[in-house]
Coordinates of C-alpha atoms in Angstrom, one line a residue:
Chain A
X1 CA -18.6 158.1 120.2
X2 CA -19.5 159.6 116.9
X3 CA -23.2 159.0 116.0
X4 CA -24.7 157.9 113.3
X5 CA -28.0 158.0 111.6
X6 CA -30.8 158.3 114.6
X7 CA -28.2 159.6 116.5
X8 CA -27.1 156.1 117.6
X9 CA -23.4 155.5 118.8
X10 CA -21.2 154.2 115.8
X11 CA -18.3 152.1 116.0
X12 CA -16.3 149.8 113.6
X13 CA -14.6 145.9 114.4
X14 CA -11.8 145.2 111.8
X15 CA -10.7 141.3 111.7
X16 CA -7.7 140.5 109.9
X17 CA -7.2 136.3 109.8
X18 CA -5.3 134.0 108.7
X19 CA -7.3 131.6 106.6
X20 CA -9.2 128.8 108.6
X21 CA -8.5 130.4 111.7
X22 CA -12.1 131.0 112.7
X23 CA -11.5 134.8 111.7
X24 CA -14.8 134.7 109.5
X25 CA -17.1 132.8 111.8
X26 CA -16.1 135.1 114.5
X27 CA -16.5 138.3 112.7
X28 CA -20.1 136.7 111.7
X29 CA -20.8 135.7 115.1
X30 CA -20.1 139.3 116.8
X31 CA -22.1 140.9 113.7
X32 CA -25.0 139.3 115.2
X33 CA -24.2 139.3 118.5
X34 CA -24.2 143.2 118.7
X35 CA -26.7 143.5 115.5
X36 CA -24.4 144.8 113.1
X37 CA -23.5 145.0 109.6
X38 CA -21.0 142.6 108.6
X39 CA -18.8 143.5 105.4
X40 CA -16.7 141.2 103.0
X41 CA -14.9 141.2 100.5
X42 CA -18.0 139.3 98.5
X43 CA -20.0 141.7 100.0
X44 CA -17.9 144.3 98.5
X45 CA -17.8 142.9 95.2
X46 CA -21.4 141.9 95.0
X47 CA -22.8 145.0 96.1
X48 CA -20.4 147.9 95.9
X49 CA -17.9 147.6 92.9
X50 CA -21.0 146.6 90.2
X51 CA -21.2 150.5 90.1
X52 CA -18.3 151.1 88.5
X53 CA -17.3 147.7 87.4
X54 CA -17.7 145.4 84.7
X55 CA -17.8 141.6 84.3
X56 CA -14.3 141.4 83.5
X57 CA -13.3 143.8 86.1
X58 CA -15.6 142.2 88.5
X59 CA -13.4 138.9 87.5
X60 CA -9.8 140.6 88.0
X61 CA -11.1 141.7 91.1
X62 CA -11.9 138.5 92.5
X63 CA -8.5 136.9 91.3
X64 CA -5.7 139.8 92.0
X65 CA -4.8 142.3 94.2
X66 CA -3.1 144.0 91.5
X67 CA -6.2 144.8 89.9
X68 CA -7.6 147.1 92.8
X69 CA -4.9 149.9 92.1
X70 CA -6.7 150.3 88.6
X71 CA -8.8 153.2 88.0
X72 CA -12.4 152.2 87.4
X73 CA -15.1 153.6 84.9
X74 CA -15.1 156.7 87.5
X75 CA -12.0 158.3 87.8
X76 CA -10.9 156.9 90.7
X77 CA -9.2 153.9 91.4
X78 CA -10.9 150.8 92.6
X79 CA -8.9 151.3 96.4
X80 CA -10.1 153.9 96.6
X81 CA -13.8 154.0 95.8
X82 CA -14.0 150.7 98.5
X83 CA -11.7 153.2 101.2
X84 CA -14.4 155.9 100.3
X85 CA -17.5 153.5 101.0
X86 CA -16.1 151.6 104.0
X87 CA -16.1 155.3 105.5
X88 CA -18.9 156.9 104.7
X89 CA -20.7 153.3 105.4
X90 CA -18.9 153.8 109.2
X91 CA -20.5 157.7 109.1
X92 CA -24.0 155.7 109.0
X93 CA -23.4 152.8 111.2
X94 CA -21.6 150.6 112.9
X95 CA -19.5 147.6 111.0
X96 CA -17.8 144.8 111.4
X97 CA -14.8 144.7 108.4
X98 CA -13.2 141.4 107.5
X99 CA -10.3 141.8 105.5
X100 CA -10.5 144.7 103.0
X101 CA -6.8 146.3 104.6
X102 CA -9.5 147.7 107.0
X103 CA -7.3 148.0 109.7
X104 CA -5.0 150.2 107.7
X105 CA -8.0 152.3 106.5
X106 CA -9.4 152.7 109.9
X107 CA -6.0 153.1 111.9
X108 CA -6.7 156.7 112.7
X109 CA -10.2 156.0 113.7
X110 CA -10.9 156.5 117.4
X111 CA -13.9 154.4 117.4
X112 CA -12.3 151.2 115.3
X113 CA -11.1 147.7 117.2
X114 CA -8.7 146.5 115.2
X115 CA -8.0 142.4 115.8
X116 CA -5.8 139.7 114.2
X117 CA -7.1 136.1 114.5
X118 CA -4.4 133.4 113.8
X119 CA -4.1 129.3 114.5
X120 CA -1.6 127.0 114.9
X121 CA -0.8 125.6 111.4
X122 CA -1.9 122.4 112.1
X123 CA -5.5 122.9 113.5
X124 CA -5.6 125.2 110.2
X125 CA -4.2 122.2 108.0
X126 CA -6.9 120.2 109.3
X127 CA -9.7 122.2 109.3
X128 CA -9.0 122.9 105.4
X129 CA -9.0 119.2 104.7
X130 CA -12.0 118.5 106.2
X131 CA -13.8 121.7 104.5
X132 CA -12.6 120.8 101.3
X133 CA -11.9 117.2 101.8
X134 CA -8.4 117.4 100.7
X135 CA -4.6 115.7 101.7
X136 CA -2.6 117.3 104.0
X137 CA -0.1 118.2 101.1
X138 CA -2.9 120.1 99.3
X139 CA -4.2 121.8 102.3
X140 CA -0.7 123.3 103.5
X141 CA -0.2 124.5 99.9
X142 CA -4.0 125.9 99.7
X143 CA -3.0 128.0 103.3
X144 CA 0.5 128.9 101.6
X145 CA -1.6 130.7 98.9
X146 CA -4.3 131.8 100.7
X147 CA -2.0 133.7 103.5
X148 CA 0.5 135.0 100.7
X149 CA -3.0 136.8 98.6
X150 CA -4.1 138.1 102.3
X151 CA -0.5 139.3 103.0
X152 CA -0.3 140.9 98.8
X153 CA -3.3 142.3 99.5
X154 CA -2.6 144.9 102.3
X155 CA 1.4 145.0 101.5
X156 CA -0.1 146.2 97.7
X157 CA -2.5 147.8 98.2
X158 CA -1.3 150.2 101.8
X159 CA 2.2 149.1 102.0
X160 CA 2.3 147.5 105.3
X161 CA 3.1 144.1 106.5
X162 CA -0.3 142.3 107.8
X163 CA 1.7 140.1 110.1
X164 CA 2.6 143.8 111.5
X165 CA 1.2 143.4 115.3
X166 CA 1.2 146.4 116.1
X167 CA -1.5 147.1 113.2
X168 CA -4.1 145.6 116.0
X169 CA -5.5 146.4 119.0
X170 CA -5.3 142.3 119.9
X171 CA -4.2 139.0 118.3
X172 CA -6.5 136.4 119.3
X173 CA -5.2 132.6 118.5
X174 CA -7.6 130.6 118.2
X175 CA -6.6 126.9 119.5
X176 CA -8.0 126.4 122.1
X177 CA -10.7 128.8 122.2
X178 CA -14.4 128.4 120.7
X179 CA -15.7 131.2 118.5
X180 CA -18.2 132.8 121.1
X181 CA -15.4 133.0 123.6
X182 CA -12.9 134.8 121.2
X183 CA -16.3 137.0 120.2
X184 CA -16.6 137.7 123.6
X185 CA -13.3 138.4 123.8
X186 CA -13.3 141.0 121.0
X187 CA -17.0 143.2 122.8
X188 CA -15.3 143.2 125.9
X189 CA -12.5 144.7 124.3
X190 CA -14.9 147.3 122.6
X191 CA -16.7 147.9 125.7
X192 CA -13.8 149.2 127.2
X193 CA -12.7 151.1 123.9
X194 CA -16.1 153.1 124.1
X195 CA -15.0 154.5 127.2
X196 CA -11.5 155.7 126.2
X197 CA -11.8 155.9 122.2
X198 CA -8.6 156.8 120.7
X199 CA -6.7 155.6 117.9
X200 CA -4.4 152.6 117.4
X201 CA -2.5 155.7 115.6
X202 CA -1.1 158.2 115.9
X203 CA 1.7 161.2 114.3
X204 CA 4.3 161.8 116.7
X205 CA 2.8 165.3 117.4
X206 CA -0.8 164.2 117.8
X207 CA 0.4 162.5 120.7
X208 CA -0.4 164.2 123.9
X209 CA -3.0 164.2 126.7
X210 CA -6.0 164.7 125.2
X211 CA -8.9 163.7 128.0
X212 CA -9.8 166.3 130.8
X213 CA -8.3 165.7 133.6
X214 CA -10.0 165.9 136.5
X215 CA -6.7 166.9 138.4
X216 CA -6.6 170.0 135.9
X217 CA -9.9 171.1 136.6
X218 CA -10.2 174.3 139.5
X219 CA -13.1 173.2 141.3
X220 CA -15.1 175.3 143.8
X221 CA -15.7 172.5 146.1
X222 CA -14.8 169.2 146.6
X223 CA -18.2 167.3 146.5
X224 CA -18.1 168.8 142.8
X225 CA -15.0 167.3 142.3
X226 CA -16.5 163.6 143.7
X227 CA -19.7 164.0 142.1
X228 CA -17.7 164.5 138.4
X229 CA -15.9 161.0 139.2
X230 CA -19.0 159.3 139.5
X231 CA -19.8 161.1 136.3
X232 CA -16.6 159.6 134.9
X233 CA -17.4 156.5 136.0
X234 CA -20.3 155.9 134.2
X235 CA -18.7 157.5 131.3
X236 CA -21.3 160.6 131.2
X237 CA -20.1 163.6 129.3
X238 CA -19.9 166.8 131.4
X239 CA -18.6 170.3 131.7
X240 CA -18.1 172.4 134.7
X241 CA -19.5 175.5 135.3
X242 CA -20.1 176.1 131.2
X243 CA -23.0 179.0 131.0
X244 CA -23.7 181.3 133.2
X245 CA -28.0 182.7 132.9
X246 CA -28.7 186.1 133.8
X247 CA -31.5 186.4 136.2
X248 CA -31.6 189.6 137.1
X249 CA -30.4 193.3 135.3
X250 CA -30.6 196.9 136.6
X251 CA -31.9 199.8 135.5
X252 CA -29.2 199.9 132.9
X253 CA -29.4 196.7 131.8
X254 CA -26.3 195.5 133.7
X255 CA -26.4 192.1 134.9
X256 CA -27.2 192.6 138.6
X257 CA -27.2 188.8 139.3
X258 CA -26.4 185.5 137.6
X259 CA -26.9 181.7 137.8
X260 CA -23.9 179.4 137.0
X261 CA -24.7 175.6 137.6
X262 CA -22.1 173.2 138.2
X263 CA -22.0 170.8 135.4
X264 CA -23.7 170.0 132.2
X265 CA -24.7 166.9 130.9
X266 CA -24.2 167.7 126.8
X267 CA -25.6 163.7 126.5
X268 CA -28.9 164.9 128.2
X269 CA -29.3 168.8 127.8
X270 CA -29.4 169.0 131.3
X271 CA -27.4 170.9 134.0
X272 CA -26.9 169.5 137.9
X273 CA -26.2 172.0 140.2
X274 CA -25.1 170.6 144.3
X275 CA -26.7 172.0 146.9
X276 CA -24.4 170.6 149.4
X277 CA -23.9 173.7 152.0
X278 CA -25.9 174.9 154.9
X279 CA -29.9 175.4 154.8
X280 CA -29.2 178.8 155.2
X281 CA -27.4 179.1 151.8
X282 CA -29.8 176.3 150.2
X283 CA -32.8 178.7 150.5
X284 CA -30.6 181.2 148.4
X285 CA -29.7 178.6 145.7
X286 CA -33.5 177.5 145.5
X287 CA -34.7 181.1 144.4
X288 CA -32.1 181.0 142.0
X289 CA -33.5 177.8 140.5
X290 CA -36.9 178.8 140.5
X291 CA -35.5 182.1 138.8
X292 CA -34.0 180.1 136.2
X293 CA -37.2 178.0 135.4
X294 CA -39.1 180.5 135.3
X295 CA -36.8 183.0 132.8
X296 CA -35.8 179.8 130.9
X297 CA -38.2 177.2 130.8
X298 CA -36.6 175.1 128.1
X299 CA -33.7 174.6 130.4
X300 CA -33.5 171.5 132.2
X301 CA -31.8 171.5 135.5
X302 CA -31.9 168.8 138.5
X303 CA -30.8 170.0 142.1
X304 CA -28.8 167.5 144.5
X305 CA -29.4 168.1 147.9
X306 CA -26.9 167.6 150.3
X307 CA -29.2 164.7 151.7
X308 CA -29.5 163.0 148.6
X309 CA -26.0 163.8 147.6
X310 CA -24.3 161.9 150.3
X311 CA -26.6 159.0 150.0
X312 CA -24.8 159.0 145.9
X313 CA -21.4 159.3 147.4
X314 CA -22.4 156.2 149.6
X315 CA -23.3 154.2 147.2
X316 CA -20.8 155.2 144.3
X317 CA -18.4 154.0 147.2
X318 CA -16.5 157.6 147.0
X319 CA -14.8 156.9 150.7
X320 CA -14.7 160.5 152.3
X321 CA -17.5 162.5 152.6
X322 CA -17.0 165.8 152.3
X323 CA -19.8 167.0 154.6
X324 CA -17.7 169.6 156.7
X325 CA -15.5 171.1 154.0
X326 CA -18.4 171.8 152.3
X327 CA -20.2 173.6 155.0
X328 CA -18.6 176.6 155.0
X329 CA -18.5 177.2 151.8
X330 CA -20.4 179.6 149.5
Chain B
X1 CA -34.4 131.0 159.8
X2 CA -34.2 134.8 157.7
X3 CA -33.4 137.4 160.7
X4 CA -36.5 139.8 160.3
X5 CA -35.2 142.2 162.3
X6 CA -33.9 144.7 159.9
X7 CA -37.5 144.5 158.0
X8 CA -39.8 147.4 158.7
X9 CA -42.6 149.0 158.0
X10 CA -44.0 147.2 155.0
X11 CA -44.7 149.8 152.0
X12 CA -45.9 147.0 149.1
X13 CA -47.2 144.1 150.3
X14 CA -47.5 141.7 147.9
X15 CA -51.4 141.7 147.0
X16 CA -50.0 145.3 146.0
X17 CA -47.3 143.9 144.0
X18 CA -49.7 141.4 142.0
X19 CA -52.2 144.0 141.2
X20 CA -49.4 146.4 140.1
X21 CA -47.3 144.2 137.8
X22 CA -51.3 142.7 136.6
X23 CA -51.6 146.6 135.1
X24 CA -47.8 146.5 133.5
X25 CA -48.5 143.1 132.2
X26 CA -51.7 144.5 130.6
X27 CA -50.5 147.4 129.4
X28 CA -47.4 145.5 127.9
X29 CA -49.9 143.1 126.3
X30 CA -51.8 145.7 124.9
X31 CA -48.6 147.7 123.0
X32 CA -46.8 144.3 122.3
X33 CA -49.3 143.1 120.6
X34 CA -48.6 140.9 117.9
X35 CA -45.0 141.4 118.6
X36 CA -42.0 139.7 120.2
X37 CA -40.5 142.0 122.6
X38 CA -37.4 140.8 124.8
X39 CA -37.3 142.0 128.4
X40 CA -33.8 142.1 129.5
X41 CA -33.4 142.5 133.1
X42 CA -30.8 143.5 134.7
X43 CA -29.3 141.4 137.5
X44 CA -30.0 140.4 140.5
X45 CA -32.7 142.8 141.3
X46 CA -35.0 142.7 138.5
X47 CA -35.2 138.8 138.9
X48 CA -38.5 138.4 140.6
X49 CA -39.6 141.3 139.3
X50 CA -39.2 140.0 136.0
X51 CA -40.3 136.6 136.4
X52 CA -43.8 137.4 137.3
X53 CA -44.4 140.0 134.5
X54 CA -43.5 137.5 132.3
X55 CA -45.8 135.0 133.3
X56 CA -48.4 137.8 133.0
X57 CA -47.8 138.4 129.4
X58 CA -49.5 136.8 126.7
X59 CA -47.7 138.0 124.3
X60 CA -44.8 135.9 122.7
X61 CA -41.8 137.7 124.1
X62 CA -38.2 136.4 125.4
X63 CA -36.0 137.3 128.6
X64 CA -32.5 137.7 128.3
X65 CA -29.9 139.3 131.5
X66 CA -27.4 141.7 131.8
X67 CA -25.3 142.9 134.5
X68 CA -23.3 145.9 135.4
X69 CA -20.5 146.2 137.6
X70 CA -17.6 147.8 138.4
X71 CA -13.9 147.4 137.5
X72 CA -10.5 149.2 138.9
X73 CA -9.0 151.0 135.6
X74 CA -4.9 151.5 135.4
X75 CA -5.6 155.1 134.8
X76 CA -6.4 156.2 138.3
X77 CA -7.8 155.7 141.8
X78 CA -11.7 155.2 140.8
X79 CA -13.2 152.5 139.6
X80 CA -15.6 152.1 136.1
X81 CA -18.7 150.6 135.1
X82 CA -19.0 148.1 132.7
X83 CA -20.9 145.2 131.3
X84 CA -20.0 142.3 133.5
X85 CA -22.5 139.6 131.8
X86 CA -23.5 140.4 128.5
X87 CA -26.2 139.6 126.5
X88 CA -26.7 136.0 124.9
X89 CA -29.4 136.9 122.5
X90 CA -29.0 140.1 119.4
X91 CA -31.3 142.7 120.0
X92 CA -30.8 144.1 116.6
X93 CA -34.3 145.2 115.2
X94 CA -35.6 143.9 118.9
X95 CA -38.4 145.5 120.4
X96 CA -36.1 145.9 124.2
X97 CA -37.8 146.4 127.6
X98 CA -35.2 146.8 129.8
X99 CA -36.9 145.2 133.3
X100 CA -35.2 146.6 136.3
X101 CA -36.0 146.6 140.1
X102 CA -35.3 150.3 141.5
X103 CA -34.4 153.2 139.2
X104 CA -32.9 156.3 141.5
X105 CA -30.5 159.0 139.7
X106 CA -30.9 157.1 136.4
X107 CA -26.8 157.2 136.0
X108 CA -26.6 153.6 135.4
X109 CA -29.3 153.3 133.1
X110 CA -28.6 155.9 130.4
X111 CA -25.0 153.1 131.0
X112 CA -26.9 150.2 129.6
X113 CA -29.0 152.6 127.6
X114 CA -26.0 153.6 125.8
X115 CA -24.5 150.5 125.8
X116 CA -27.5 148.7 124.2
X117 CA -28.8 151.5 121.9
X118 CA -25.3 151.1 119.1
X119 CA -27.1 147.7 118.3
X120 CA -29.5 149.0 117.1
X121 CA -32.6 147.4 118.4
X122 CA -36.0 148.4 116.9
X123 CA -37.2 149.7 120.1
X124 CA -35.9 150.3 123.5
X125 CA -37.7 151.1 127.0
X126 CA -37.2 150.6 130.5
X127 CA -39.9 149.1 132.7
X128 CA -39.4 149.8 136.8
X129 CA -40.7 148.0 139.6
X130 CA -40.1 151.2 141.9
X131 CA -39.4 154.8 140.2
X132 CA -37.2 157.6 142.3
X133 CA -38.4 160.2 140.5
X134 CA -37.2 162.9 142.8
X135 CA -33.5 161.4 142.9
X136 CA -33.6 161.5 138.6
X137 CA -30.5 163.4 137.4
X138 CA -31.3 162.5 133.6
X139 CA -33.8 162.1 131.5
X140 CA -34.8 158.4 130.8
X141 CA -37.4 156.2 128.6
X142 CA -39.4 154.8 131.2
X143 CA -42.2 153.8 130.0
X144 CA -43.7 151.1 132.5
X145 CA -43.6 152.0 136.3
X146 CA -44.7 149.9 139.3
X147 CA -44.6 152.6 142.3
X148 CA -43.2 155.8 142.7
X149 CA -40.6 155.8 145.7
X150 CA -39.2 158.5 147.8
X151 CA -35.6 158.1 149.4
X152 CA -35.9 155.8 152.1
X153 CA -34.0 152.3 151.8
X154 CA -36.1 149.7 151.1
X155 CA -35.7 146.1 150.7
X156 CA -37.3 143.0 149.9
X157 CA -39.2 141.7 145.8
X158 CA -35.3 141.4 144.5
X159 CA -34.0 144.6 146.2
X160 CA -31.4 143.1 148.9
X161 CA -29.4 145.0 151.8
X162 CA -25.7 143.2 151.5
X163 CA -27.2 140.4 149.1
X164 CA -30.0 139.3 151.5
X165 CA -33.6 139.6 151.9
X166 CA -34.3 139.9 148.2
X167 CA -36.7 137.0 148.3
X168 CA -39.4 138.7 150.8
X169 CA -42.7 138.7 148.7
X170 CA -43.0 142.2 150.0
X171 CA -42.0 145.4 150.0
X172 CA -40.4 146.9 153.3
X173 CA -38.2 150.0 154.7
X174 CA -35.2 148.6 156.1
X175 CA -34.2 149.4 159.2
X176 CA -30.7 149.5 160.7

């Protein structure tokens, strides 16, 4: 995940919805659920565009789509001074977007959720009397509109087709379900996204394998492989075997011996190294250690015994121990 | 009638327990004060745990729960963790003890911590009924700790041994 100011994790929720589908409540309700920023097109308007708007642009802004392909008092057009905020807003923090084409602007973004929320026309018919306590002729004509400015808005504006599913990562319709279960819905969803970011898009030759495979990796032992699935598992950055520390040097100033642990944990500036051979060679690895600490005392490093590191492969459920492979080695 | 007869040696007894969680309750009261923390504890073993620090405190403060679990992915043969009961309460500009029963290598903490931290509460810190300190692998916020624990499997004050014995007031070393 990309961090943002305080080094927190940042990520962005795009909703696109059909109007009175529940789309905005949602997008409120998982703004607060995960204590985020939530931004609108009034936001937008209100708090961005003033800068380089007037009144009368303000105005033409609110009532056409057309109007957001003019250039504004500073060079640029309106499109893109709002595509320019939205990401440099998503630098700082994480967002929730509704509307805006956001889904479009963010479709490269590995760390975006991108969501449609629809409704059956009639729940939407009636929700839109009752809100504006109008006859069901007006209401279907007030939805005609309202979808046909939505639709204007991101065919305009980035040339695609909002009703376009592939634009999201899910389509949630909304009969049926209550706002906090299709909010739930939408965190689960990013929850799982955080673990395997990538985007919704990408060029033909952008697309290849791109995560480490553990499979790929050469390692010494097994128990190293095991103990970077459990890593994996909790979703823990590592690399294996990245720095090697000279410990000692001879009278030339060749390196006479060196210290490689097994992973390190970028997240936590720490390395792990296993200790999971025989006392014998144990007693070797521990002077190393101490070597270590004592030539480079900012480095953190954590030992797993053998002890302790069976106990983790019980209880991370790894099935095969790999007590006697391990033995013999080093 | 509970079969005692994996419950051994007793290592907290519950006068212990009190008089510990009296000094975390005191110490919470103390750097809480005049705030509204929430303690989110993490299910099921911070439930007792929890409970009685929170009717220590006198501070205004709310309890929330969150689980972790694991989950078979399509992608291969190993599982993943993930939030299996979220949150009902926004910890956005919270001040967040996280209230958990046993802390060993710290992996599924710096999990939650991760998880939780994006939502930008004011404050975050973990609170532990019983610290492994020598099976640590990274680097956590633990700023309230009951006892210090070696490696022996323990049971009893919310920790279980397949789902039972969680309810002993006690502390005790399990024994096969």
């Amino acid at each position: 995940m990309p961090r943002g100011k305080g080094g927190l994790e940042v990520f962005v929720i795009t909703i696109s919805r059909q109007t009175a589908s529940l789309g905005d409540e949602i997008a409120v309700e998982i703004a607060d659920k995960l204590g985020v920023k939530l931004i609108t097109r009034n936001y937008v308007i209100d708090n961005w565009l003033p800068e380089i708007a007037d009144e009368h642009d303000l105005h033409m802004l609110r009532e056409t789509s057309k109007y957001y392909l003019k250039t504004a008092q500073n060079g640029e057009t309106f499109k893109e001074y709002i595509i320019k905020r939205l990401k440099k807003e998503a630098e700082k923090q994480s967002l929730v977007i509704l509307g805006l084409g956001s889904q479009v602007i963010f479709k490269d973004y590995a760390h975006a959720v991108h969501i449609k929320v629809i409704c059956s026309d009639n729940r939407r018919v009636n929700r839109i009397m009752k809100k504006y306590n109008i006859n069901k002729e007006q209401a279907v004509r007030t939805l005609d509109l309202s979808d046909r400015k939505h639709r204007r808005y991101v065919h305009r504006l980035f040339d695609k087709d909002w009703e376009n599913i592939s634009l999201y990562h899910m389509s949630i319709n909304t009969d049926g379900l209550e706002i906090s279960e299709a909010a739930n819905l939408i965190i689960h969803l990013l929850e799982m996204k955080k673990e395997n970011p990538q985007p919704l898009f990408k060029k033909y030759d952008e697309i290849k394998e791109e995560k480490i495979n553990i499979e790929d990796i050469d390692f010494v032992h097994e128990s190293e492989k095991d103990f970077a699935e459990i890593l994996d598992m909790y979703n823990i950055k590592w690399e294996y075997e990245p720095s090697e520390f000279p410990l000692e040097w001879d009278a030339e100033g060749n390196i006479a011996l060196g210290f490689r642990p097994d992973f390190y944990l970028p997240e936590f500036d720490t390395f792990i190294e296993l200790t999971t051979m025989k006392q014998k060679y144990v007693t070797e690895k521990n002077k190393k250690v101490k070597l270590l600490q004592e030539l480079y005392p900012d480095v953190s490093i954590n030992i797993v015994y053998k002890k302790d590191y069976h106990k983790l492969l019980k209880r991370f459920g790894v099935d095969e121990l790999r007590e006697d492979k391990d033995d013999n080695d080093e | 009638m509970m079969n005692k007869k994996n419950i051994g040696e007793v290592i907290y007894s519950e006068e212990d327990i009190k008089k510990r969680i009296r000094g975390i309750a005191n110490s919470i009261n103390r750097d809480f004060k005049d705030k509204e923390p929430l303690l989110v504890g993490i299910l099921k073993g911070s439930i007792y745990f929890l409970s009685d620090l929170s009717r220590l405190l006198d501070i205004d403060h709310n309890i929330d729960f969150l689980s972790v679990g694991r989950f078979q992915t399509t992608e291969g043969p190993r599982e993943k963790v993930k939030i299996t009961k979220d949150l009902d309460l926004s910890i956005r500009n919270r001040d967040i003890i996280v209230v958990e029963d046993i802390i060993r290598t710290g992996l599924t903490h710096s999990y939650i911590l991760k998880n939780l931290e994006p939502r930008r509460p004011k404050s975050i810190n973990l609170c532990v009924f019983l610290d492994c300190k020598d099976q640590r692998l990274v680097d956590l916020p633990i700023k309230y700790s009951g006892f210090d624990m070696d490696d022996r499997f323990v049971i009893g004050y919310g920790l279980d041994y397949k789902e039972k014995y969680r309810n002993l007031t006690f502390v005790a070393e399990f024994e096969e």
